């Protein structure tokens, strides 16, 4: 034991307490961690406090894109008014890619294409977006599921303004370092996504360890868990994502 502090940084759109509960269900002892900082937690804090000039100017009425199968996200305590008419909306809040939130707090399942059509109207109105999960895809049972970052990237292409509340923005790394009471020189980020984890660590000015057996396994030609990646393959892939790790590991095990 080196006495190092561990903080979980997650682009999950859920609150930090949910992530800590999930760690317990995965067999991890929560006491091993200082805590968790999630995109959903950061978004909730910034929408609640409104002490940041950008968030202070947002307004209160929003189009809310959320989850259905995975369970909708509560906006309780944020004093927000969810609207279904883009004409009444002051901003777009994206927690998920499966449903549209309603004023009553329920969620109506929607296809991705329909959510994208709504975004076209929002972009035409020039209202900003807050994305509470910047991931593009996630691996679930070896299949890739579309995540909110995909909608946010589409919105930027449409000319919309997006506030990315998680990796690779340095905002979430700074929150994690503040939680652990450490500075840049004492920190290292460990993750399997070059775009999110490693690029984010680069942006925050901290060291990073790239885990090759995750979402880039296929690109790196890896088949089995724990299989070491060819270093030249990693070096060829890094510029594609403009993300450069300090260290490369096949898996995060000890």
Coordinates of N, CA, C and O in Angstrom, one line a residue, residues 192-195 210-222 237 241:
X192 N -9.7 3.6 -20.2 CA -9.6 2.8 -21.5 C -10.0 3.6 -22.7 O -9.9 3.0 -23.8
X193 N -10.4 4.8 -22.5 CA -10.8 5.6 -23.7 C -9.8 6.7 -24.0 O -9.5 7.6 -23.2
X194 N -9.2 6.6 -25.2 CA -8.2 7.7 -25.6 C -8.9 9.0 -25.6 O -8.3 10.0 -25.1
X195 N -10.0 9.1 -26.3 CA -10.7 10.4 -26.4 C -11.1 11.0 -25.1 O -10.9 12.2 -24.8
X210 N -3.1 4.3 -20.0 CA -4.1 3.8 -21.0 C -4.3 2.3 -20.8 O -3.3 1.5 -21.0
X211 N -5.5 1.9 -20.6 CA -5.8 0.4 -20.5 C -6.3 0.0 -21.9 O -7.4 0.4 -22.4
X212 N -5.5 -0.9 -22.5 CA -5.8 -1.3 -23.9 C -6.9 -2.3 -24.1 O -7.4 -2.4 -25.2
X213 N -7.3 -3.0 -23.0 CA -8.3 -4.1 -23.2 C -9.7 -3.6 -23.1 O -10.6 -4.4 -22.8
X214 N -10.0 -2.3 -23.2 CA -11.4 -1.8 -23.1 C -12.0 -1.5 -24.5 O -11.9 -2.3 -25.4
X215 N -12.4 -0.3 -24.7 CA -13.2 0.1 -25.9 C -12.3 0.1 -27.2 O -12.9 0.0 -28.3
X216 N -11.0 0.2 -27.0 CA -10.1 0.2 -28.2 C -9.5 -1.2 -28.5 O -8.7 -1.3 -29.4
X217 N -10.0 -2.2 -27.8 CA -9.4 -3.6 -28.0 C -9.5 -4.0 -29.4 O -8.5 -4.6 -29.9
X218 N -10.6 -3.8 -30.1 CA -10.7 -4.3 -31.5 C -9.8 -3.5 -32.4 O -9.1 -4.1 -33.3
X219 N -9.7 -2.2 -32.2 CA -8.8 -1.4 -33.0 C -7.4 -1.8 -32.9 O -6.6 -1.7 -33.8
X220 N -7.0 -2.3 -31.7 CA -5.7 -2.7 -31.4 C -5.4 -4.1 -31.7 O -4.3 -4.7 -31.5
X221 N -6.4 -4.8 -32.2 CA -6.3 -6.2 -32.6 C -6.2 -7.2 -31.5 O -5.6 -8.3 -31.6
X222 N -6.8 -6.8 -30.3 CA -6.7 -7.7 -29.1 C -8.0 -8.6 -29.1 O -9.1 -8.2 -29.4
X237 N -2.4 4.7 -33.0 CA -3.7 5.1 -32.6 C -3.8 6.4 -31.9 O -4.8 7.2 -32.1
X241 N -6.7 10.2 -32.0 CA -7.6 10.8 -31.0 C -6.9 12.0 -30.3 O -7.5 12.6 -29.4

